[in-house]
Short mmCIF file of C-alpha atoms (C1' of nucleotides) in Angstrom, two decimals:
data_model
loop_
_atom_site.label_atom_id
_atom_site.label_comp_id
_atom_site.label_asym_id
_atom_site.label_seq_id
_atom_site.Cartn_x
_atom_site.Cartn_y
_atom_site.Cartn_z
CA MET A 1021 0.13 -0.06 0.08
CA GLN A 1022 1.00 3.58 -0.39
CA ARG A 1023 1.81 4.26 3.22
CA GLU A 1024 4.37 1.47 3.37
CA SER A 1025 5.99 2.57 0.08
CA ASP A 1026 6.18 6.19 1.71
CA CYS A 1027 7.92 4.79 4.75
CA GLU A 1028 10.45 2.83 2.67
CA ARG A 1029 11.17 5.53 0.46
CA ILE A 1030 11.85 8.26 3.18
CA ILE A 1031 14.02 5.71 4.99
CA GLY A 1032 15.95 4.86 1.62
CA THR A 1033 16.17 8.71 1.18
CA LEU A 1034 17.59 9.37 4.57
CA ARG A 1035 20.18 6.36 4.17
CA GLU A 1036 21.33 7.70 0.77
CA HIS A 1037 21.98 11.02 2.26
CA GLY A 1038 24.31 9.47 4.75
CA PHE A 1039 21.84 10.26 7.88
CA ARG A 1040 21.95 7.49 10.70
CA ILE A 1041 19.07 5.14 10.81
CA THR A 1042 18.57 4.45 14.37
CA PRO A 1043 15.83 2.12 15.75
CA GLN A 1044 14.02 5.25 17.21
CA ARG A 1045 13.94 7.22 14.11
CA ARG A 1046 12.84 4.28 11.95
CA ARG A 1047 9.57 3.96 14.42
CA VAL A 1048 8.86 7.51 14.37
CA VAL A 1049 8.90 7.45 10.33
CA GLU A 1050 6.94 4.27 10.29
CA ILE A 1051 4.25 5.72 12.78
CA VAL A 1052 3.80 8.85 11.09
CA CYS A 1053 3.45 7.07 7.67
CA ALA A 1054 1.02 4.60 9.03
CA ALA A 1055 -0.97 7.44 10.57
CA ASP A 1056 -4.31 8.23 8.96
CA GLY A 1057 -3.51 11.75 8.58
CA HIS A 1058 -2.36 13.97 11.39
CA ILE A 1059 -0.70 12.56 14.42
CA SER A 1060 0.72 14.55 17.33
CA ALA A 1061 4.30 14.25 18.87
CA GLY A 1062 2.48 12.83 22.35
CA GLU A 1063 0.51 10.13 20.30
CA ILE A 1064 3.83 9.22 18.48
CA TYR A 1065 5.59 9.07 21.67
CA ASP A 1066 2.71 6.88 23.16
CA ASP A 1067 2.93 4.41 20.53
CA ILE A 1068 6.56 4.09 20.63
CA HIS A 1069 6.79 4.08 24.38
CA ALA A 1070 4.29 1.31 24.58
CA ARG A 1071 6.57 -1.16 23.01
CA ASN A 1072 9.98 0.42 24.02
CA PRO A 1073 9.63 2.14 27.20
CA GLN A 1074 13.31 3.14 27.22
CA VAL A 1075 12.58 5.69 24.39
CA ASN A 1076 12.46 9.27 25.48
CA ILE A 1077 9.99 11.81 24.25
CA SER A 1078 12.71 14.08 23.54
CA THR A 1079 14.02 11.75 21.00
CA VAL A 1080 10.68 12.02 19.29
CA TYR A 1081 10.53 15.82 19.29
CA ARG A 1082 14.15 15.88 18.14
CA THR A 1083 13.33 13.38 15.34
CA LEU A 1084 10.25 15.30 14.21
CA GLU A 1085 12.03 18.43 13.95
CA TRP A 1086 14.54 16.69 11.84
CA LEU A 1087 12.11 15.13 9.60
CA GLU A 1088 10.52 18.61 9.24
CA ASN A 1089 13.49 20.39 8.23
CA LEU A 1090 14.27 17.75 5.76
CA GLY A 1091 10.88 18.45 4.26
CA LEU A 1092 9.77 14.74 4.81
CA ILE A 1093 6.97 15.62 7.00
CA THR A 1094 4.80 18.76 7.55
CA ARG A 1095 3.66 20.36 10.89
CA SER A 1096 0.42 21.92 11.26
CA ASP A 1097 -0.86 24.05 14.21
CA LEU A 1098 -4.50 23.42 14.94
CA GLY A 1099 -4.57 25.87 17.54
CA GLU A 1100 -5.03 25.67 21.33
CA GLY A 1101 -1.57 24.30 21.68
CA ARG A 1102 -2.21 21.21 19.09
CA GLU A 1103 0.35 20.59 16.75
CA VAL A 1104 0.29 17.57 14.44
CA TYR A 1105 2.48 16.06 11.82
CA GLU A 1106 2.19 14.17 8.64
CA ILE A 1107 3.87 12.76 5.76
CA ALA A 1108 4.64 15.43 3.20
CA THR A 1109 3.72 13.53 0.26
CA ARG A 1110 0.06 13.70 0.65
CA GLY A 1111 -1.78 16.38 -1.70
CA LYS A 1112 -2.20 19.43 0.04
CA HIS A 1113 -5.77 19.37 1.56
CA HIS A 1114 -7.86 21.03 4.34
CA HIS A 1115 -10.71 19.87 6.54
CA LEU A 1116 -14.19 21.00 6.98
CA VAL A 1117 -15.54 19.88 10.50
CA CYS A 1118 -19.31 19.85 10.96
CA ASP A 1119 -20.30 21.11 14.36
CA ARG A 1120 -23.44 19.36 14.41
CA CYS A 1121 -22.52 15.61 13.59
CA GLY A 1122 -18.71 15.82 13.66
CA ALA A 1123 -18.22 14.82 10.16
CA ILE A 1124 -15.04 15.77 8.62
CA ILE A 1125 -14.77 16.65 4.88
CA GLU A 1126 -11.44 16.65 3.21
CA VAL A 1127 -11.47 19.63 0.50
CA ASP A 1128 -8.63 20.29 -1.98
CA ASP A 1129 -6.29 23.14 -1.63
CA SER A 1130 -7.58 24.76 -4.73
CA ILE A 1131 -10.58 26.20 -2.83
CA LEU A 1132 -8.07 28.71 -1.42
CA ASP A 1133 -6.98 30.04 -4.67
CA GLY A 1134 -9.39 33.00 -4.62
CA LEU A 1135 -8.62 33.89 -1.16
CA ARG A 1136 -4.71 33.71 -1.84
CA GLU A 1137 -5.30 36.23 -4.76
CA ILE A 1138 -7.29 38.66 -2.58
CA LEU A 1139 -4.71 38.77 -0.05
CA MET A 1140 -1.90 39.11 -2.33
CA GLU A 1141 -3.62 41.72 -4.36
CA LYS A 1142 -5.11 43.85 -1.36
CA TYR A 1143 -2.29 43.25 1.31
CA GLY A 1144 0.77 42.04 -0.50
CA PHE A 1145 0.50 39.13 1.63
CA ARG A 1146 1.54 35.74 0.53
CA ALA A 1147 -0.47 33.26 2.42
CA GLU A 1148 1.19 30.01 3.40
CA ILE A 1149 -1.82 27.85 4.56
CA THR A 1150 -0.70 24.45 5.14
CA HIS A 1151 -3.50 23.17 6.68
CA LEU A 1152 -6.89 25.08 7.45
CA VAL A 1153 -9.52 23.73 9.62
CA ILE A 1154 -12.92 25.21 8.88
CA HIS A 1155 -15.89 24.86 11.27
CA GLY A 1156 -19.53 24.83 10.02
CA VAL A 1157 -22.53 22.82 9.32
CA CYS A 1158 -22.42 20.19 6.75
CA LYS A 1159 -24.92 19.85 3.86
CA SER A 1160 -27.00 16.86 5.57
CA CYS A 1161 -27.25 18.67 8.73
CA ARG A 1162 -28.51 21.82 7.11
CA GLU A 1163 -31.14 19.94 5.17
CA ASN A 1164 -32.16 18.01 8.39
CA ASP A 1165 -32.51 21.01 10.33
CA GLY A 1166 -34.14 23.07 7.50
CA SER A 1167 -31.31 25.84 8.40
CA PRO A 1168 -30.13 27.84 5.61
CA MET B 1018 -11.99 58.82 21.94
CA GLN B 1019 -13.70 55.38 21.15
CA ARG B 1020 -11.28 53.33 23.36
CA GLU B 1021 -12.21 55.17 26.41
CA SER B 1022 -15.74 55.23 25.94
CA ASP B 1023 -15.45 51.49 25.26
CA CYS B 1024 -13.77 51.08 28.61
CA GLU B 1025 -16.18 53.39 30.49
CA ARG B 1026 -19.12 51.39 28.93
CA ILE B 1027 -17.70 48.16 29.89
CA ILE B 1028 -17.12 49.06 33.50
CA GLY B 1029 -20.50 50.32 33.68
CA THR B 1030 -21.81 47.25 32.29
CA LEU B 1031 -20.20 45.36 34.82
CA ARG B 1032 -21.23 47.67 37.68
CA GLU B 1033 -24.86 47.72 36.90
CA HIS B 1034 -24.85 43.92 36.73
CA GLY B 1035 -23.59 43.86 40.12
CA PHE B 1036 -20.13 42.62 39.43
CA ARG B 1037 -17.37 43.82 41.81
CA ILE B 1038 -14.89 46.26 40.34
CA THR B 1039 -11.61 45.70 41.79
CA PRO B 1040 -8.80 47.78 40.91
CA GLN B 1041 -7.07 44.96 39.26
CA ARG B 1042 -10.21 44.26 36.95
CA ARG B 1043 -10.42 47.91 36.20
CA ARG B 1044 -6.59 47.83 35.05
CA VAL B 1045 -7.19 44.77 32.83
CA VAL B 1046 -10.36 46.32 31.36
CA GLU B 1047 -8.37 49.71 30.76
CA ILE B 1048 -5.48 47.94 29.12
CA VAL B 1049 -7.35 45.75 26.71
CA CYS B 1050 -9.36 49.05 25.74
CA ALA B 1051 -6.20 50.92 25.28
CA ALA B 1052 -4.49 48.32 23.30
CA ASP B 1053 -4.30 48.84 19.57
CA GLY B 1054 -6.07 45.59 18.64
CA HIS B 1055 -4.92 42.32 20.25
CA ILE B 1056 -2.99 41.94 23.22
CA SER B 1057 -1.75 38.84 25.10
CA ALA B 1058 -2.11 37.97 28.66
CA GLY B 1059 1.55 38.36 29.24
CA GLU B 1060 1.48 41.92 27.89
CA ILE B 1061 -1.41 42.88 30.02
CA TYR B 1062 0.19 41.29 32.91
CA ASP B 1063 3.60 43.20 32.30
CA ASP B 1064 1.79 46.31 32.03
CA ILE B 1065 -0.08 46.05 35.13
CA HIS B 1066 3.08 44.62 37.11
CA ALA B 1067 5.14 47.43 36.11
CA ARG B 1068 3.17 49.88 38.11
CA ASN B 1069 1.53 47.38 40.66
CA PRO B 1070 4.23 44.66 41.35
CA GLN B 1071 1.91 43.00 43.80
CA VAL B 1072 -0.62 42.06 41.19
CA ASN B 1073 -0.50 38.36 40.09
CA ILE B 1074 -0.75 36.93 36.76
CA SER B 1075 -3.04 34.51 37.88
CA THR B 1076 -5.60 37.46 38.32
CA VAL B 1077 -4.96 38.58 34.79
CA TYR B 1078 -6.07 35.23 33.50
CA ARG B 1079 -9.19 34.80 35.74
CA THR B 1080 -10.13 38.55 34.66
CA LEU B 1081 -9.80 37.70 31.10
CA GLU B 1082 -11.58 34.31 31.41
CA TRP B 1083 -14.45 36.27 33.20
CA LEU B 1084 -14.68 39.08 30.56
CA GLU B 1085 -14.50 36.49 27.85
CA ASN B 1086 -17.28 34.62 29.33
CA LEU B 1087 -19.31 37.65 29.81
CA GLY B 1088 -18.84 38.41 25.91
CA LEU B 1089 -17.14 41.76 26.55
CA ILE B 1090 -13.76 40.52 25.10
CA THR B 1091 -13.00 38.10 22.40
CA ARG B 1092 -10.14 35.44 22.50
CA SER B 1093 -8.19 34.47 19.42
CA ASP B 1094 -5.63 31.69 19.10
CA LEU B 1095 -2.89 32.79 16.82
CA GLY B 1096 -1.24 29.53 16.85
CA GLU B 1097 2.12 28.42 18.41
CA GLY B 1098 0.62 28.89 21.76
CA ARG B 1099 0.01 32.74 21.19
CA GLU B 1100 -3.42 33.72 22.55
CA VAL B 1101 -4.51 37.25 22.08
CA TYR B 1102 -7.70 39.34 23.40
CA GLU B 1103 -9.39 42.29 22.23
CA ILE B 1104 -12.72 44.00 23.05
CA ALA B 1105 -15.63 42.36 21.49
CA THR B 1106 -17.04 45.72 20.04
CA ARG B 1107 -15.03 45.66 17.07
CA GLY B 1108 -16.37 44.45 13.55
CA LYS B 1109 -15.67 40.85 12.75
CA HIS B 1110 -12.23 40.53 11.33
CA HIS B 1111 -9.31 38.08 10.77
CA HIS B 1112 -5.72 38.24 11.23
CA LEU B 1113 -2.73 37.76 8.77
CA VAL B 1114 0.41 36.82 10.56
CA CYS B 1115 3.75 37.14 9.13
CA ASP B 1116 6.06 34.33 9.99
CA ARG B 1117 9.28 36.29 9.14
CA CYS B 1118 8.67 39.52 11.18
CA GLY B 1119 5.82 38.61 13.29
CA ALA B 1120 3.74 41.36 12.01
CA ILE B 1121 0.06 41.11 12.58
CA ILE B 1122 -2.40 42.64 9.71
CA GLU B 1123 -6.06 42.78 10.47
CA VAL B 1124 -8.27 42.12 7.45
CA ASP B 1125 -12.06 42.33 7.02
CA ASP B 1126 -14.28 39.56 7.19
CA SER B 1127 -15.47 40.03 3.57
CA ILE B 1128 -12.36 38.50 2.34
CA LEU B 1129 -13.82 35.31 3.10
CA ASP B 1130 -17.10 35.95 0.92
CA GLY B 1131 -15.66 34.05 -2.03
CA LEU B 1132 -14.64 31.05 0.25
CA ARG B 1133 -17.91 30.88 1.82
CA GLU B 1134 -19.69 30.76 -1.57
CA ILE B 1135 -17.40 27.93 -2.80
CA LEU B 1136 -17.69 25.75 0.02
CA MET B 1137 -21.68 26.11 -0.10
CA GLU B 1138 -21.66 25.72 -3.85
CA LYS B 1139 -19.38 22.50 -4.04
CA TYR B 1140 -20.09 20.79 -0.58
CA GLY B 1141 -23.28 22.35 0.68
CA PHE B 1142 -21.22 23.24 3.62
CA ARG B 1143 -22.17 26.44 5.68
CA ALA B 1144 -18.80 27.83 7.01
CA GLU B 1145 -18.87 29.50 10.49
CA ILE B 1146 -15.73 31.06 10.48
CA THR B 1147 -15.50 33.34 13.61
CA HIS B 1148 -11.85 34.17 13.63
CA LEU B 1149 -9.29 33.15 11.06
CA VAL B 1150 -5.55 33.30 11.41
CA ILE B 1151 -3.66 32.91 8.20
CA HIS B 1152 0.11 32.60 8.28
CA GLY B 1153 2.47 33.65 5.62
CA VAL B 1154 4.75 36.34 4.60
CA CYS B 1155 4.00 40.07 4.55
CA LYS B 1156 4.69 42.55 1.87
CA SER B 1157 7.77 43.99 3.40
CA CYS B 1158 9.42 40.93 4.09
CA ARG B 1159 8.76 39.48 0.71
CA GLU B 1160 10.14 42.74 -0.85
CA ASN B 1161 13.47 42.60 1.39
CA ASP B 1162 13.93 39.02 0.68
CA GLY B 1163 13.10 39.45 -2.94
CA SER B 1164 10.91 36.24 -2.49
CA PRO B 1165 7.79 36.04 -4.91
"C1'" DT C 810 37.02 4.51 16.10
"C1'" DT C 811 34.34 8.69 15.63
"C1'" DG C 812 31.23 11.95 16.60
"C1'" DC C 813 26.22 11.72 15.85
"C1'" DG C 814 22.20 10.55 18.58
"C1'" DT C 815 20.24 9.02 22.64
"C1'" DG C 816 18.17 8.84 27.60
"C1'" DC C 817 17.99 11.47 31.53
"C1'" DA C 818 16.92 15.32 34.05
"C1'" DA C 819 15.95 19.80 34.39
"C1'" DA C 820 14.44 23.76 32.94
"C1'" DG C 821 11.38 26.99 30.21
"C1'" DC C 822 6.70 28.81 28.83
"C1'" DC C 823 2.23 29.60 29.52
"C1'" DT C 824 -1.83 28.51 31.73
"C1'" DT C 825 -4.46 26.75 35.65
"C1'" DT C 826 -5.90 25.54 40.37
"C1'" DG C 827 -6.15 25.01 45.63
"C1'" DC C 828 -6.14 27.66 49.65
"C1'" DA C 829 -6.04 31.06 53.18
"C1'" DA C 830 -6.23 35.83 53.75
"C1'" DC C 831 -8.19 40.33 51.82
"C1'" DG C 832 -11.35 43.73 50.65
"C1'" DG C 833 -15.56 45.53 47.62
"C1'" DT C 834 -20.27 46.56 48.47
"C1'" DA D 1240 -19.81 41.21 57.77
"C1'" DC D 1241 -20.38 38.44 53.98
"C1'" DC D 1242 -18.51 36.08 50.47
"C1'" DG D 1243 -16.41 37.25 46.09
"C1'" DT D 1244 -11.41 37.92 44.81
"C1'" DT D 1245 -6.74 38.07 45.27
"C1'" DG D 1246 -1.97 36.53 46.03
"C1'" DC D 1247 0.88 32.94 46.37
"C1'" DA D 1248 2.88 28.78 45.47
"C1'" DA D 1249 2.62 24.84 43.23
"C1'" DA D 1250 1.22 22.05 39.56
"C1'" DG D 1251 0.24 20.66 34.99
"C1'" DG D 1252 0.92 20.19 29.66
"C1'" DC D 1253 3.82 20.55 26.20
"C1'" DT D 1254 8.45 21.39 24.55
"C1'" DT D 1255 13.47 22.52 24.68
"C1'" DT D 1256 18.09 21.72 26.40
"C1'" DG D 1257 22.59 20.52 28.53
"C1'" DC D 1258 25.24 16.72 29.40
"C1'" DA D 1259 27.78 12.34 29.47
"C1'" DC D 1260 26.92 7.70 27.44
"C1'" DG D 1261 26.34 4.63 23.80
"C1'" DC D 1262 26.02 2.99 19.27
"C1'" DA D 1263 25.63 3.50 13.93
"C1'" DA D 1264 28.47 3.56 10.27
#
DNA sequence: TTGCGTGCAAAGCCTTTGCAACGGT
DNA sequence: ACCGTTGCAAAGGCTTTGCACGCAA
């Protein structure tokens, strides 16, 4: 499957560039690749720590920082102190979250094209929106509730 | 000026509702009103503490929470652990945050009109975006760096 | 062997909380 | 005088850092 090949590809890239592949680093890469979307440093640590209690959380943070600097994973700040990571190969996307039923809808990055243009034209601001979470009400909930 | 009347209006509202107006609470309200836009809890504390060293930061946090619950101020999560407050009377707006120089640019809610339309048309999703923080690079940083 | 990476412990930030004393009304 | 508020201190959650040992290459 795609996630496994992502993982092997990343490990291979690191090895080719002469980076040391330690068991800890390998586990972090595996877990991030296996994750279905975002995952936090704490979740990665819990996962590793369950099998290898000697592994320290500082190693997880250092590995994530290293992978991020290498451009192999991306970090998103979800607000409220929540920082999550995911592999960088996924197409850029964002999430709509329905506040009624909790549904999460993945939307393509292109929905932001217009907004980016406006910000550049009006403010000269180059928006770098890596991950956006938009709350609201989904279609079925609107129809069920009869709300606009 | 507007800020002063905001301040007096809030104090008056609090007093009318029977809330106790302590010097600490008064100072917090004054500082938030006097701030040009958003201000962080730490900045408020520094301001108060400079003149009244006995005032504790926990009082600042408690007062801000109280004012927020009363709907008199709003809190925005700028990401990276930065939370800022401002008086609630201001028109709906959003923030552009420059990741190079830290500048914060206030933009009107209308910049999201297009995005809201797209989400409604393509996904039937009614976006309820109360406050959006968009990271990126501001005009002057782009010009200084020569980046696009 | 060599020096990069790790575990450990401690600290750094920001924010919250328990508790006894204080002070608005 | 009452009881809501405050100051203090401590803790809590997450992340970072200094240091000496250990291990990948």
